[in-house]
Amino acid sequence: MDTHTYPVTRTDAEWRARLTPEQYAVMRGHGTERPGSCALLYEKRAGTFSCVGCDQPLFESKLKFESGTGWPSFNDPVPGSVENTVDRSYGMIRTECHCARCGSHLGHVFEDGPPPTGLRYCINGVALKFEPAA
């Protein structure tokens, strides 16, 4: 059980009112969207991807890349915006990433990404909103 307290907290009812059923299942229930199902997978404009749950800026578009996995992928998050925990679900050991401000599940990070970091933050698009650069 996660006992970490986040700067942004909401009741379950508040989360359900703020998020769509799919966003709630992914972000609060640690689910996964169907690969290739989110329009943000194809977003190529300059801008920032933020958390739907609390508006925290998470990823800059300049670090987004096409991984071929069906989910938006990034080299590295905005410093301090994402925290990682060990995920032992489904008989696997993976590194889960979640929003450092509200604790919402975003996706997982893998060590098979391109240079310079070698990381692939594989993020559920429904957990993100995109703001184009001005």
mmCIF file with all atom_site columns, C-alpha atoms in Angstrom:
data_model
loop_
_atom_site.group_PDB
_atom_site.id
_atom_site.type_symbol
_atom_site.label_atom_id
_atom_site.label_alt_id
_atom_site.label_comp_id
_atom_site.label_asym_id
_atom_site.label_entity_id
_atom_site.label_seq_id
_atom_site.pdbx_PDB_ins_code
_atom_site.Cartn_x
_atom_site.Cartn_y
_atom_site.Cartn_z
_atom_site.occupancy
_atom_site.B_iso_or_equiv
_atom_site.pdbx_formal_charge
_atom_site.auth_seq_id
_atom_site.auth_comp_id
_atom_site.auth_asym_id
_atom_site.auth_atom_id
_atom_site.pdbx_PDB_model_num
ATOM 1   C CA . MET A 1 1   ? 0.000   0.000   0.000   1.00 0.00 ? 1   MET A CA 1
ATOM 2   C CA . ASP A 1 2   ? 1.375   3.383   -1.031  1.00 0.00 ? 2   ASP A CA 1
ATOM 3   C CA . THR A 1 3   ? 1.464   5.681   1.994   1.00 0.00 ? 3   THR A CA 1
ATOM 4   C CA . HIS A 1 4   ? 3.333   8.531   0.281   1.00 0.00 ? 4   HIS A CA 1
ATOM 5   C CA . THR A 1 5   ? 1.562   11.885  0.551   1.00 0.00 ? 5   THR A CA 1
ATOM 6   C CA . TYR A 1 6   ? 1.492   14.023  -2.589  1.00 0.00 ? 6   TYR A CA 1
ATOM 7   C CA . PRO A 1 7   ? 1.161   17.819  -2.837  1.00 0.00 ? 7   PRO A CA 1
ATOM 8   C CA . VAL A 1 8   ? -2.128  17.389  -4.758  1.00 0.00 ? 8   VAL A CA 1
ATOM 9   C CA . THR A 1 9   ? -4.639  15.042  -3.151  1.00 0.00 ? 9   THR A CA 1
ATOM 10  C CA . ARG A 1 10  ? -8.255  14.338  -4.001  1.00 0.00 ? 10  ARG A CA 1
ATOM 11  C CA . THR A 1 11  ? -10.935 12.030  -2.715  1.00 0.00 ? 11  THR A CA 1
ATOM 12  C CA . ASP A 1 12  ? -11.939 9.092   -4.885  1.00 0.00 ? 12  ASP A CA 1
ATOM 13  C CA . ALA A 1 13  ? -15.169 10.936  -5.754  1.00 0.00 ? 13  ALA A CA 1
ATOM 14  C CA . GLU A 1 14  ? -13.180 14.018  -6.808  1.00 0.00 ? 14  GLU A CA 1
ATOM 15  C CA . TRP A 1 15  ? -10.905 11.886  -9.021  1.00 0.00 ? 15  TRP A CA 1
ATOM 16  C CA . ARG A 1 16  ? -13.909 10.221  -10.647 1.00 0.00 ? 16  ARG A CA 1
ATOM 17  C CA . ALA A 1 17  ? -15.492 13.627  -11.318 1.00 0.00 ? 17  ALA A CA 1
ATOM 18  C CA . ARG A 1 18  ? -12.268 15.050  -12.805 1.00 0.00 ? 18  ARG A CA 1
ATOM 19  C CA . LEU A 1 19  ? -11.246 12.078  -14.982 1.00 0.00 ? 19  LEU A CA 1
ATOM 20  C CA . THR A 1 20  ? -12.999 10.108  -17.702 1.00 0.00 ? 20  THR A CA 1
ATOM 21  C CA . PRO A 1 21  ? -13.643 6.440   -16.867 1.00 0.00 ? 21  PRO A CA 1
ATOM 22  C CA . GLU A 1 22  ? -10.642 5.424   -19.015 1.00 0.00 ? 22  GLU A CA 1
ATOM 23  C CA . GLN A 1 23  ? -8.383  8.030   -17.397 1.00 0.00 ? 23  GLN A CA 1
ATOM 24  C CA . TYR A 1 24  ? -9.515  6.907   -13.943 1.00 0.00 ? 24  TYR A CA 1
ATOM 25  C CA . ALA A 1 25  ? -8.819  3.230   -14.754 1.00 0.00 ? 25  ALA A CA 1
ATOM 26  C CA . VAL A 1 26  ? -5.298  4.076   -15.954 1.00 0.00 ? 26  VAL A CA 1
ATOM 27  C CA . MET A 1 27  ? -4.271  6.858   -13.590 1.00 0.00 ? 27  MET A CA 1
ATOM 28  C CA . ARG A 1 28  ? -5.874  5.745   -10.343 1.00 0.00 ? 28  ARG A CA 1
ATOM 29  C CA . GLY A 1 29  ? -6.251  2.004   -11.051 1.00 0.00 ? 29  GLY A CA 1
ATOM 30  C CA . HIS A 1 30  ? -2.797  1.490   -12.612 1.00 0.00 ? 30  HIS A CA 1
ATOM 31  C CA . GLY A 1 31  ? -4.345  0.301   -15.864 1.00 0.00 ? 31  GLY A CA 1
ATOM 32  C CA . THR A 1 32  ? -3.063  0.524   -19.431 1.00 0.00 ? 32  THR A CA 1
ATOM 33  C CA . GLU A 1 33  ? -4.745  1.988   -22.474 1.00 0.00 ? 33  GLU A CA 1
ATOM 34  C CA . ARG A 1 34  ? -4.961  -0.062  -25.651 1.00 0.00 ? 34  ARG A CA 1
ATOM 35  C CA . PRO A 1 35  ? -1.783  0.457   -27.736 1.00 0.00 ? 35  PRO A CA 1
ATOM 36  C CA . GLY A 1 36  ? -2.209  2.897   -30.612 1.00 0.00 ? 36  GLY A CA 1
ATOM 37  C CA . SER A 1 37  ? -5.487  4.227   -29.216 1.00 0.00 ? 37  SER A CA 1
ATOM 38  C CA . CYS A 1 38  ? -4.422  7.732   -28.168 1.00 0.00 ? 38  CYS A CA 1
ATOM 39  C CA . ALA A 1 39  ? -4.114  10.678  -30.549 1.00 0.00 ? 39  ALA A CA 1
ATOM 40  C CA . LEU A 1 40  ? -1.154  12.022  -28.545 1.00 0.00 ? 40  LEU A CA 1
ATOM 41  C CA . LEU A 1 41  ? 0.889   9.119   -29.900 1.00 0.00 ? 41  LEU A CA 1
ATOM 42  C CA . TYR A 1 42  ? 0.974   11.051  -33.183 1.00 0.00 ? 42  TYR A CA 1
ATOM 43  C CA . GLU A 1 43  ? 1.499   14.552  -31.710 1.00 0.00 ? 43  GLU A CA 1
ATOM 44  C CA . LYS A 1 44  ? 4.601   16.101  -33.293 1.00 0.00 ? 44  LYS A CA 1
ATOM 45  C CA . ARG A 1 45  ? 4.264   19.829  -32.538 1.00 0.00 ? 45  ARG A CA 1
ATOM 46  C CA . ALA A 1 46  ? 6.592   21.639  -30.129 1.00 0.00 ? 46  ALA A CA 1
ATOM 47  C CA . GLY A 1 47  ? 5.080   21.869  -26.657 1.00 0.00 ? 47  GLY A CA 1
ATOM 48  C CA . THR A 1 48  ? 4.636   20.290  -23.265 1.00 0.00 ? 48  THR A CA 1
ATOM 49  C CA . PHE A 1 49  ? 2.816   17.152  -22.121 1.00 0.00 ? 49  PHE A CA 1
ATOM 50  C CA . SER A 1 50  ? 1.256   17.590  -18.665 1.00 0.00 ? 50  SER A CA 1
ATOM 51  C CA . CYS A 1 51  ? -0.579  15.392  -16.156 1.00 0.00 ? 51  CYS A CA 1
ATOM 52  C CA . VAL A 1 52  ? -4.340  15.304  -16.689 1.00 0.00 ? 52  VAL A CA 1
ATOM 53  C CA . GLY A 1 53  ? -4.786  14.837  -12.932 1.00 0.00 ? 53  GLY A CA 1
ATOM 54  C CA . CYS A 1 54  ? -3.009  17.974  -11.717 1.00 0.00 ? 54  CYS A CA 1
ATOM 55  C CA . ASP A 1 55  ? -1.573  19.946  -14.670 1.00 0.00 ? 55  ASP A CA 1
ATOM 56  C CA . GLN A 1 56  ? 2.049   19.208  -13.683 1.00 0.00 ? 56  GLN A CA 1
ATOM 57  C CA . PRO A 1 57  ? 4.348   19.586  -16.744 1.00 0.00 ? 57  PRO A CA 1
ATOM 58  C CA . LEU A 1 58  ? 5.829   16.113  -17.303 1.00 0.00 ? 58  LEU A CA 1
ATOM 59  C CA . PHE A 1 59  ? 7.526   15.822  -20.697 1.00 0.00 ? 59  PHE A CA 1
ATOM 60  C CA . GLU A 1 60  ? 8.778   18.216  -23.375 1.00 0.00 ? 60  GLU A CA 1
ATOM 61  C CA . SER A 1 61  ? 7.985   17.318  -26.984 1.00 0.00 ? 61  SER A CA 1
ATOM 62  C CA . LYS A 1 62  ? 11.661  17.640  -27.963 1.00 0.00 ? 62  LYS A CA 1
ATOM 63  C CA . LEU A 1 63  ? 12.317  14.435  -25.971 1.00 0.00 ? 63  LEU A CA 1
ATOM 64  C CA . LYS A 1 64  ? 9.421   12.477  -27.520 1.00 0.00 ? 64  LYS A CA 1
ATOM 65  C CA . PHE A 1 65  ? 10.291  9.720   -29.975 1.00 0.00 ? 65  PHE A CA 1
ATOM 66  C CA . GLU A 1 66  ? 8.574   6.976   -31.951 1.00 0.00 ? 66  GLU A CA 1
ATOM 67  C CA . SER A 1 67  ? 9.249   3.699   -30.149 1.00 0.00 ? 67  SER A CA 1
ATOM 68  C CA . GLY A 1 68  ? 6.933   1.515   -32.214 1.00 0.00 ? 68  GLY A CA 1
ATOM 69  C CA . THR A 1 69  ? 5.209   0.317   -29.035 1.00 0.00 ? 69  THR A CA 1
ATOM 70  C CA . GLY A 1 70  ? 1.865   2.074   -29.523 1.00 0.00 ? 70  GLY A CA 1
ATOM 71  C CA . TRP A 1 71  ? 2.302   4.481   -26.600 1.00 0.00 ? 71  TRP A CA 1
ATOM 72  C CA . PRO A 1 72  ? 3.866   7.953   -26.465 1.00 0.00 ? 72  PRO A CA 1
ATOM 73  C CA . SER A 1 73  ? 7.533   7.528   -25.522 1.00 0.00 ? 73  SER A CA 1
ATOM 74  C CA . PHE A 1 74  ? 10.005  10.015  -24.100 1.00 0.00 ? 74  PHE A CA 1
ATOM 75  C CA . ASN A 1 75  ? 13.727  10.024  -23.230 1.00 0.00 ? 75  ASN A CA 1
ATOM 76  C CA . ASP A 1 76  ? 13.425  11.895  -19.973 1.00 0.00 ? 76  ASP A CA 1
ATOM 77  C CA . PRO A 1 77  ? 10.813  13.766  -17.917 1.00 0.00 ? 77  PRO A CA 1
ATOM 78  C CA . VAL A 1 78  ? 10.884  17.373  -16.781 1.00 0.00 ? 78  VAL A CA 1
ATOM 79  C CA . PRO A 1 79  ? 13.241  17.296  -13.756 1.00 0.00 ? 79  PRO A CA 1
ATOM 80  C CA . GLY A 1 80  ? 11.369  16.461  -10.529 1.00 0.00 ? 80  GLY A CA 1
ATOM 81  C CA . SER A 1 81  ? 8.037   15.811  -12.264 1.00 0.00 ? 81  SER A CA 1
ATOM 82  C CA . VAL A 1 82  ? 8.006   12.000  -12.218 1.00 0.00 ? 82  VAL A CA 1
ATOM 83  C CA . GLU A 1 83  ? 8.733   9.463   -9.487  1.00 0.00 ? 83  GLU A CA 1
ATOM 84  C CA . ASN A 1 84  ? 9.425   5.770   -9.991  1.00 0.00 ? 84  ASN A CA 1
ATOM 85  C CA . THR A 1 85  ? 8.415   2.720   -7.971  1.00 0.00 ? 85  THR A CA 1
ATOM 86  C CA . VAL A 1 86  ? 8.830   -1.026  -8.428  1.00 0.00 ? 86  VAL A CA 1
ATOM 87  C CA . ASP A 1 87  ? 5.798   -2.652  -10.078 1.00 0.00 ? 87  ASP A CA 1
ATOM 88  C CA . ARG A 1 88  ? 5.487   -6.394  -9.446  1.00 0.00 ? 88  ARG A CA 1
ATOM 89  C CA . SER A 1 89  ? 2.080   -6.850  -11.121 1.00 0.00 ? 89  SER A CA 1
ATOM 90  C CA . TYR A 1 90  ? 1.317   -9.448  -13.772 1.00 0.00 ? 90  TYR A CA 1
ATOM 91  C CA . GLY A 1 91  ? 4.249   -11.663 -12.741 1.00 0.00 ? 91  GLY A CA 1
ATOM 92  C CA . MET A 1 92  ? 6.827   -9.109  -13.941 1.00 0.00 ? 92  MET A CA 1
ATOM 93  C CA . ILE A 1 93  ? 9.169   -6.671  -12.286 1.00 0.00 ? 93  ILE A CA 1
ATOM 94  C CA . ARG A 1 94  ? 8.995   -3.284  -13.981 1.00 0.00 ? 94  ARG A CA 1
ATOM 95  C CA . THR A 1 95  ? 9.628   0.328   -13.053 1.00 0.00 ? 95  THR A CA 1
ATOM 96  C CA . GLU A 1 96  ? 6.375   2.247   -12.797 1.00 0.00 ? 96  GLU A CA 1
ATOM 97  C CA . CYS A 1 97  ? 6.400   5.999   -13.236 1.00 0.00 ? 97  CYS A CA 1
ATOM 98  C CA . HIS A 1 98  ? 3.844   8.268   -11.652 1.00 0.00 ? 98  HIS A CA 1
ATOM 99  C CA . CYS A 1 99  ? 3.264   11.999  -11.327 1.00 0.00 ? 99  CYS A CA 1
ATOM 100 C CA . ALA A 1 100 ? 5.327   13.456  -8.472  1.00 0.00 ? 100 ALA A CA 1
ATOM 101 C CA . ARG A 1 101 ? 2.613   16.026  -7.722  1.00 0.00 ? 101 ARG A CA 1
ATOM 102 C CA . CYS A 1 102 ? -0.553  13.865  -7.546  1.00 0.00 ? 102 CYS A CA 1
ATOM 103 C CA . GLY A 1 103 ? 0.706   10.269  -7.623  1.00 0.00 ? 103 GLY A CA 1
ATOM 104 C CA . SER A 1 104 ? -1.263  9.312   -10.737 1.00 0.00 ? 104 SER A CA 1
ATOM 105 C CA . HIS A 1 105 ? 0.026   6.301   -12.675 1.00 0.00 ? 105 HIS A CA 1
ATOM 106 C CA . LEU A 1 106 ? 1.519   7.374   -16.000 1.00 0.00 ? 106 LEU A CA 1
ATOM 107 C CA . GLY A 1 107 ? 3.183   4.254   -17.370 1.00 0.00 ? 107 GLY A CA 1
ATOM 108 C CA . HIS A 1 108 ? 6.544   2.521   -17.106 1.00 0.00 ? 108 HIS A CA 1
ATOM 109 C CA . VAL A 1 109 ? 10.183  3.310   -17.802 1.00 0.00 ? 109 VAL A CA 1
ATOM 110 C CA . PHE A 1 110 ? 12.466  0.872   -19.606 1.00 0.00 ? 110 PHE A CA 1
ATOM 111 C CA . GLU A 1 111 ? 16.209  0.875   -20.314 1.00 0.00 ? 111 GLU A CA 1
ATOM 112 C CA . ASP A 1 112 ? 15.857  0.296   -24.076 1.00 0.00 ? 112 ASP A CA 1
ATOM 113 C CA . GLY A 1 113 ? 15.515  3.871   -25.301 1.00 0.00 ? 113 GLY A CA 1
ATOM 114 C CA . PRO A 1 114 ? 17.750  5.858   -27.632 1.00 0.00 ? 114 PRO A CA 1
ATOM 115 C CA . PRO A 1 115 ? 20.681  8.075   -26.605 1.00 0.00 ? 115 PRO A CA 1
ATOM 116 C CA . PRO A 1 116 ? 21.378  10.214  -24.757 1.00 0.00 ? 116 PRO A CA 1
ATOM 117 C CA . THR A 1 117 ? 19.613  8.674   -21.721 1.00 0.00 ? 117 THR A CA 1
ATOM 118 C CA . GLY A 1 118 ? 18.944  5.149   -22.996 1.00 0.00 ? 118 GLY A CA 1
ATOM 119 C CA . LEU A 1 119 ? 15.580  5.387   -21.249 1.00 0.00 ? 119 LEU A CA 1
ATOM 120 C CA . ARG A 1 120 ? 12.106  4.923   -22.701 1.00 0.00 ? 120 ARG A CA 1
ATOM 121 C CA . TYR A 1 121 ? 9.319   6.449   -20.641 1.00 0.00 ? 121 TYR A CA 1
ATOM 122 C CA . CYS A 1 122 ? 6.352   4.550   -22.092 1.00 0.00 ? 122 CYS A CA 1
ATOM 123 C CA . ILE A 1 123 ? 3.367   6.696   -21.111 1.00 0.00 ? 123 ILE A CA 1
ATOM 124 C CA . ASN A 1 124 ? -0.377  6.167   -21.371 1.00 0.00 ? 124 ASN A CA 1
ATOM 125 C CA . GLY A 1 125 ? -1.607  8.980   -23.594 1.00 0.00 ? 125 GLY A CA 1
ATOM 126 C CA . VAL A 1 126 ? -4.871  9.333   -21.648 1.00 0.00 ? 126 VAL A CA 1
ATOM 127 C CA . ALA A 1 127 ? -2.794  10.446  -18.639 1.00 0.00 ? 127 ALA A CA 1
ATOM 128 C CA . LEU A 1 128 ? -1.421  13.359  -20.655 1.00 0.00 ? 128 LEU A CA 1
ATOM 129 C CA . LYS A 1 129 ? -2.673  16.628  -22.057 1.00 0.00 ? 129 LYS A CA 1
ATOM 130 C CA . PHE A 1 130 ? -0.701  18.560  -24.641 1.00 0.00 ? 130 PHE A CA 1
ATOM 131 C CA . GLU A 1 131 ? -0.071  22.281  -24.670 1.00 0.00 ? 131 GLU A CA 1
ATOM 132 C CA . PRO A 1 132 ? 1.503   23.567  -27.913 1.00 0.00 ? 132 PRO A CA 1
ATOM 133 C CA . ALA A 1 133 ? 4.409   26.005  -27.568 1.00 0.00 ? 133 ALA A CA 1
ATOM 134 C CA . ALA A 1 134 ? 3.467   29.640  -28.034 1.00 0.00 ? 134 ALA A CA 1
#
